[in-house]
Amino acid sequence: MARFGTWTGIALAGVLCVSLAGCSSTGGKRAEDARKAAAAQGRAAVDTPRWTFAMITHSGDGDTFWDIVQSGAKQAALKDNINFLYSHDDEAQQQAQLVDAAVDKKVDGIIVTLAKPDAMKAALARARAAGIPVITVNSGSAESKAFGALTHIGQDETIAGEAVGEELNRRGKKKAICVLHEQGNIGHEQRCDGVAKTFTGKVTDLYVTGTNMPDVQSAIEAKLQADPSTDAVVTLGAPFADTAVKAGRGAGSKAEIDTFDLNAKVAAGLADGTLGFAVDQQPYLQGYQAVDLLWLYKYNGDVLGGGRPVLTGPQIITKDQADELAAYTERGTR
């Protein structure tokens, strides 16, 4: 996967290099200087039409993960002269209505998550019928092609879960809790199923209401108190890692807390040993590539991935990498 990501970056750099007139050392420096100047002045680095792209996600209010996705998308939109629109709803039917609204606006491209794909199928069909190109991002890799999307950008959630199970094995863990904070999110189910597939110990799924952190903490604490032999807790989002740490302390448990996704608190927790490891799926890259690949499709008919997902993860992050990533998490790009 790392090699695939590397070639993805090279391919994108090559296309941009051509569009910005030259890749010689001198020409490349001039192009880079021009891009930096354009960004500083709020101008695009290209002179293609002012297309409008809409991103519609399944995010709930206050989910900082999606702030990072948006940050990447907005940076690419600035570079590509794109009018970027963002909307979200954690209720699948409302998310589908937001897609319908984007279709009615006759946007030039749609970026969408498929956390609950069945509810989104008809909306994507309407987008396809209207001739609007669609890229799926973050969740729904298995359904993306069937729903008519150009490509999917994100991590394979099952593979990510399997990587977690393997890491737990390396750490000698025997009994783990996998905390699912959003009912019906297919990506979350795939993560925990992946953990169970490769982990040689026992995994217990714990469903919590992610919008109520005090209840999340109480549920994890009660689970740890009920089974003191639990030696690992895996949360599926960075904001829940700190809550799990508090729950562990309240239960008097020595279970290691591990998590999917990064933020500044997770990076700090990895550095001081409060957390064991994290799984990074590079949300900034998901937003950036989604906008950039739609622009490349509109500009040059390019499609990346060959019908397969463009993978941005998983990457296991431990204490050894925490200091290196701290600068990125503090500026909100990891």
Coordinates of C-alpha atoms in Angstrom, one line a residue:
M1 CA 0.0 0.0 0.0
A2 CA 2.8 2.4 0.7
R3 CA 4.2 1.8 -2.8
F4 CA 0.8 2.5 -4.3
G5 CA 0.5 5.7 -2.4
T6 CA 4.0 6.7 -3.6
W7 CA 3.1 6.2 -7.2
T8 CA -0.2 8.1 -6.7
G9 CA 1.8 11.1 -5.4
I10 CA 4.2 10.8 -8.3
A11 CA 1.4 10.7 -10.9
L12 CA -0.4 13.7 -9.4
A13 CA 2.9 15.7 -9.2
G14 CA 3.5 14.8 -12.9
V15 CA 0.2 16.1 -14.1
L16 CA 0.5 19.3 -12.1
C17 CA 4.0 19.7 -13.4
V18 CA 2.8 19.6 -17.0
S19 CA -0.1 22.0 -16.3
L20 CA 2.3 24.5 -14.7
A21 CA 4.7 24.6 -17.6
G22 CA 7.8 22.6 -17.0
C23 CA 9.6 20.4 -14.5
S24 CA 13.2 21.4 -15.0
S25 CA 15.0 22.5 -11.9
T26 CA 14.6 26.2 -12.9
G27 CA 11.1 25.8 -14.3
G28 CA 10.0 23.8 -11.3
K29 CA 11.2 26.4 -8.9
R30 CA 9.4 29.1 -10.8
A31 CA 6.2 27.0 -10.8
E32 CA 6.6 26.4 -7.1
D33 CA 7.1 30.1 -6.4
A34 CA 4.1 30.9 -8.5
R35 CA 2.0 28.4 -6.5
K36 CA 3.1 29.8 -3.2
A37 CA 2.4 33.3 -4.3
A38 CA -1.0 32.4 -5.6
A39 CA -1.9 30.6 -2.4
A40 CA -0.7 33.5 -0.3
Q41 CA -2.9 35.9 -2.3
G42 CA -5.9 33.6 -2.4
R43 CA -5.6 32.9 -6.1
A44 CA -5.7 29.7 -8.0
A45 CA -2.6 28.1 -9.5
V46 CA -4.5 27.2 -12.7
D47 CA -6.6 29.1 -15.2
T48 CA -9.2 26.4 -15.7
P49 CA -13.0 27.3 -15.4
R50 CA -14.4 28.1 -11.9
W51 CA -16.1 24.7 -11.4
T52 CA -18.2 24.0 -8.3
F53 CA -17.6 20.8 -6.3
A54 CA -19.8 19.7 -3.4
M55 CA -18.6 17.4 -0.6
I56 CA -21.4 15.7 1.5
T57 CA -20.3 13.6 4.4
H58 CA -21.9 11.5 7.2
S59 CA -20.2 13.6 9.9
G60 CA -22.0 14.6 13.0
D61 CA -21.6 18.1 14.5
G62 CA -18.2 18.8 16.1
D63 CA -16.3 15.8 14.6
T64 CA -12.8 17.2 14.3
F65 CA -11.8 14.4 11.9
W66 CA -13.8 16.0 9.2
D67 CA -12.2 19.4 9.9
I68 CA -9.0 17.8 8.7
V69 CA -10.7 16.3 5.6
Q70 CA -12.1 19.8 4.8
S71 CA -8.7 21.4 5.3
G72 CA -7.2 19.2 2.6
A73 CA -10.2 19.7 0.3
K74 CA -10.1 23.5 0.7
Q75 CA -6.3 23.6 -0.1
A76 CA -6.8 21.7 -3.3
A77 CA -9.8 23.8 -4.2
L78 CA -7.8 27.0 -3.8
K79 CA -5.1 25.6 -6.1
D80 CA -7.5 24.2 -8.6
N81 CA -9.8 27.3 -8.9
I82 CA -12.7 25.4 -7.4
N83 CA -15.8 26.8 -5.6
F84 CA -15.9 24.3 -2.7
L85 CA -19.2 23.5 -0.9
Y86 CA -19.4 21.4 2.2
S87 CA -22.4 19.9 4.0
H88 CA -22.9 17.0 6.3
D89 CA -25.5 15.0 8.3
D90 CA -25.0 11.9 10.4
E91 CA -28.5 10.7 9.5
A92 CA -28.3 8.8 6.2
Q93 CA -31.6 10.0 4.7
Q94 CA -30.7 13.6 5.4
Q95 CA -27.3 13.0 3.9
A96 CA -29.0 11.6 0.7
Q97 CA -31.2 14.7 0.6
L98 CA -28.1 16.9 0.7
V99 CA -26.8 15.0 -2.4
D100 CA -30.1 15.6 -4.1
A101 CA -29.8 19.3 -3.3
A102 CA -26.3 19.4 -4.8
V103 CA -27.6 17.7 -8.0
D104 CA -30.4 20.3 -8.1
K105 CA -27.8 23.1 -7.9
K106 CA -26.1 21.5 -11.0
V107 CA -22.7 21.3 -9.4
D108 CA -19.8 20.2 -11.5
G109 CA -18.7 17.3 -9.2
I110 CA -19.7 15.6 -6.0
I111 CA -17.6 14.0 -3.3
V112 CA -19.6 11.8 -0.9
T113 CA -19.1 9.3 1.9
L114 CA -21.0 6.0 2.0
A115 CA -21.1 5.1 5.7
K116 CA -24.6 3.8 5.2
P117 CA -24.5 2.9 1.5
D118 CA -28.1 1.5 1.0
A119 CA -29.6 4.9 1.9
M120 CA -27.3 6.7 -0.6
K121 CA -27.7 4.5 -3.7
A122 CA -30.7 6.3 -5.2
A123 CA -29.1 9.8 -4.7
L124 CA -25.9 8.7 -6.4
A125 CA -28.0 7.3 -9.3
R126 CA -29.6 10.7 -9.7
A127 CA -26.2 12.4 -9.8
R128 CA -25.1 9.9 -12.4
A129 CA -28.2 10.5 -14.5
A130 CA -27.5 14.3 -14.3
G131 CA -24.0 13.7 -15.7
I132 CA -22.3 14.8 -12.5
P133 CA -19.1 12.9 -11.8
V134 CA -18.8 11.4 -8.3
I135 CA -15.9 10.4 -6.1
T136 CA -16.5 8.5 -2.9
V137 CA -14.3 9.1 0.0
N138 CA -13.5 7.6 3.4
S139 CA -16.3 5.0 3.6
G140 CA -18.0 2.8 1.1
S141 CA -15.0 1.4 -0.9
A142 CA -16.9 -1.9 -1.7
E143 CA -20.0 -0.1 -3.0
S144 CA -18.2 2.8 -4.8
K145 CA -17.8 1.3 -8.2
A146 CA -21.2 -0.3 -8.3
F147 CA -22.8 3.0 -7.4
G148 CA -21.1 4.6 -10.4
A149 CA -18.3 6.6 -8.7
L150 CA -15.1 7.4 -10.6
T151 CA -13.0 6.0 -7.8
H152 CA -12.8 5.7 -4.0
I153 CA -10.3 7.5 -1.8
G154 CA -9.6 6.2 1.7
Q155 CA -8.4 3.1 3.6
D156 CA -9.8 -0.4 3.3
E157 CA -11.5 -0.7 6.6
T158 CA -11.2 -4.4 6.8
I159 CA -7.5 -4.3 6.1
A160 CA -7.1 -1.5 8.6
G161 CA -8.8 -3.7 11.3
E162 CA -6.6 -6.6 10.3
A163 CA -3.6 -4.4 10.9
V164 CA -4.8 -3.6 14.3
G165 CA -5.3 -7.3 15.2
E166 CA -1.8 -8.1 14.0
E167 CA -0.4 -5.2 16.1
L168 CA -2.3 -6.4 19.2
N169 CA -0.7 -9.9 18.6
R170 CA 2.8 -8.3 18.5
R171 CA 2.1 -6.6 21.8
G172 CA 1.0 -9.9 23.4
K173 CA -2.6 -8.9 24.1
K174 CA -5.2 -11.5 24.9
K175 CA -8.5 -9.8 25.3
A176 CA -9.7 -6.6 23.6
I177 CA -12.8 -4.4 23.5
C178 CA -13.6 -2.7 20.1
V179 CA -15.7 0.4 20.8
L180 CA -18.2 1.2 18.0
H181 CA -19.5 4.8 18.4
E182 CA -22.0 5.0 15.5
Q183 CA -24.7 2.4 15.0
G184 CA -25.1 1.2 11.4
N185 CA -21.8 2.6 10.1
I186 CA -20.6 -0.2 7.8
G187 CA -17.0 1.1 8.0
H188 CA -17.0 0.7 11.8
E189 CA -18.3 -2.8 11.6
Q190 CA -15.6 -3.7 9.0
R191 CA -12.9 -2.3 11.3
C192 CA -13.9 -4.5 14.3
D193 CA -14.5 -7.5 12.1
G194 CA -11.0 -7.0 10.7
V195 CA -9.6 -6.9 14.2
A196 CA -11.3 -10.2 15.1
K197 CA -10.1 -11.8 11.9
T198 CA -6.4 -11.5 12.7
F199 CA -6.3 -11.1 16.5
T200 CA -5.5 -14.4 18.1
G201 CA -7.1 -13.4 21.4
K202 CA -10.8 -12.6 22.1
V203 CA -12.5 -9.4 20.8
T204 CA -15.8 -8.1 22.3
D205 CA -17.7 -5.4 20.4
L206 CA -19.1 -2.6 22.6
Y207 CA -21.7 -0.3 21.0
V208 CA -21.9 3.2 22.5
T209 CA -23.6 6.5 21.5
G210 CA -20.8 8.6 20.2
T211 CA -22.7 11.9 20.6
N212 CA -22.7 11.5 24.4
M213 CA -19.2 11.3 25.7
P214 CA -20.2 10.8 29.4
D215 CA -22.2 7.8 28.4
V216 CA -19.3 6.5 26.3
Q217 CA -17.0 6.8 29.3
S218 CA -19.4 5.1 31.6
A219 CA -20.0 2.2 29.2
I220 CA -16.3 1.5 28.7
E221 CA -15.6 1.8 32.4
A222 CA -18.4 -0.6 33.2
K223 CA -17.1 -3.1 30.7
L224 CA -13.6 -2.9 32.1
Q225 CA -14.8 -3.3 35.6
A226 CA -16.9 -6.3 34.6
D227 CA -13.9 -8.1 33.1
P228 CA -10.6 -7.0 34.6
S229 CA -8.7 -9.4 32.4
T230 CA -9.3 -7.1 29.4
D231 CA -5.8 -5.8 28.3
A232 CA -6.7 -3.7 25.3
V233 CA -9.4 -1.2 24.3
V234 CA -9.6 -0.1 20.6
T235 CA -11.6 3.0 19.8
L236 CA -12.6 3.9 16.2
G237 CA -12.0 7.6 16.3
A238 CA -9.4 9.9 17.9
P239 CA -11.8 11.9 20.1
F240 CA -12.8 8.6 21.8
A241 CA -9.3 7.7 22.8
D242 CA -9.0 10.2 25.6
T243 CA -12.4 9.2 26.9
A244 CA -11.3 5.6 26.9
V245 CA -8.2 6.6 28.9
K246 CA -10.4 8.3 31.5
A247 CA -12.6 5.2 31.6
G248 CA -9.6 3.0 32.2
R249 CA -8.5 5.1 35.1
G250 CA -11.9 5.1 36.6
A251 CA -12.1 1.3 36.4
G252 CA -8.6 0.9 37.8
S253 CA -7.7 -1.0 34.6
K254 CA -4.3 -1.4 33.1
A255 CA -5.7 -2.1 29.6
E256 CA -3.8 -0.5 26.8
I257 CA -5.8 2.1 24.9
D258 CA -5.3 2.1 21.1
T259 CA -7.2 4.1 18.5
F260 CA -8.0 4.7 14.9
D261 CA -7.2 8.2 13.6
L262 CA -5.0 11.0 14.8
N263 CA -5.3 14.4 16.4
A264 CA -3.0 16.5 18.6
K265 CA -4.2 14.7 21.8
V266 CA -3.5 11.3 20.3
A267 CA -0.1 12.4 19.2
A268 CA 0.6 13.6 22.8
G269 CA -0.8 10.4 24.2
L270 CA 1.5 8.3 22.0
A271 CA 4.5 10.4 23.0
D272 CA 3.9 10.1 26.8
G273 CA 2.8 6.4 26.6
T274 CA -0.8 7.0 27.6
L275 CA -1.8 5.4 24.3
G276 CA -0.3 2.4 22.7
F277 CA -0.7 3.0 19.0
A278 CA -2.9 4.7 16.5
V279 CA -4.0 3.9 12.9
D280 CA -3.7 6.8 10.6
Q281 CA -5.8 7.0 7.4
Q282 CA -4.5 10.5 6.4
P283 CA -7.8 12.4 6.2
Y284 CA -6.1 15.5 4.9
L285 CA -5.0 13.5 1.9
Q286 CA -8.5 12.1 1.4
G287 CA -10.0 15.6 1.1
Y288 CA -7.1 16.9 -1.0
Q289 CA -7.1 14.0 -3.5
A290 CA -10.9 14.0 -3.8
V291 CA -10.9 17.6 -5.1
D292 CA -7.7 17.2 -7.1
L293 CA -8.9 14.0 -8.8
L294 CA -12.3 15.6 -9.7
W295 CA -10.4 18.5 -11.2
L296 CA -8.1 16.2 -13.2
Y297 CA -11.2 14.4 -14.5
K298 CA -12.9 17.6 -15.5
Y299 CA -9.7 19.1 -17.0
N300 CA -8.1 16.0 -18.7
G301 CA -10.5 13.0 -18.4
D302 CA -8.1 11.4 -15.9
V303 CA -9.3 8.6 -13.5
L304 CA -6.9 7.2 -10.9
G305 CA -7.1 3.8 -9.4
G306 CA -8.1 1.7 -12.4
G307 CA -11.4 0.7 -10.8
R308 CA -9.8 0.0 -7.4
P309 CA -9.7 2.3 -4.3
V310 CA -6.9 4.8 -4.0
L311 CA -5.6 3.8 -0.5
T312 CA -4.5 6.5 2.0
G313 CA -4.0 4.0 4.9
P314 CA -3.7 2.2 7.2
Q315 CA -0.4 3.3 8.8
I316 CA 0.3 2.1 12.4
I317 CA 1.7 5.0 14.4
T318 CA 3.6 4.3 17.7
K319 CA 5.6 6.4 20.2
D320 CA 8.6 6.4 17.8
Q321 CA 6.7 8.5 15.2
A322 CA 4.7 10.7 17.6
D323 CA 7.2 13.5 17.8
E324 CA 7.6 13.7 14.1
L325 CA 3.8 13.9 13.6
A326 CA 3.2 16.5 16.4
A327 CA 3.9 19.5 14.1
Y328 CA 1.4 18.2 11.6
T329 CA -1.4 17.5 14.1
E330 CA -0.9 20.9 15.7
R331 CA -1.5 22.6 12.4
G332 CA -4.5 20.4 11.7
T333 CA -3.3 18.4 8.7
R334 CA -2.9 15.0 10.3

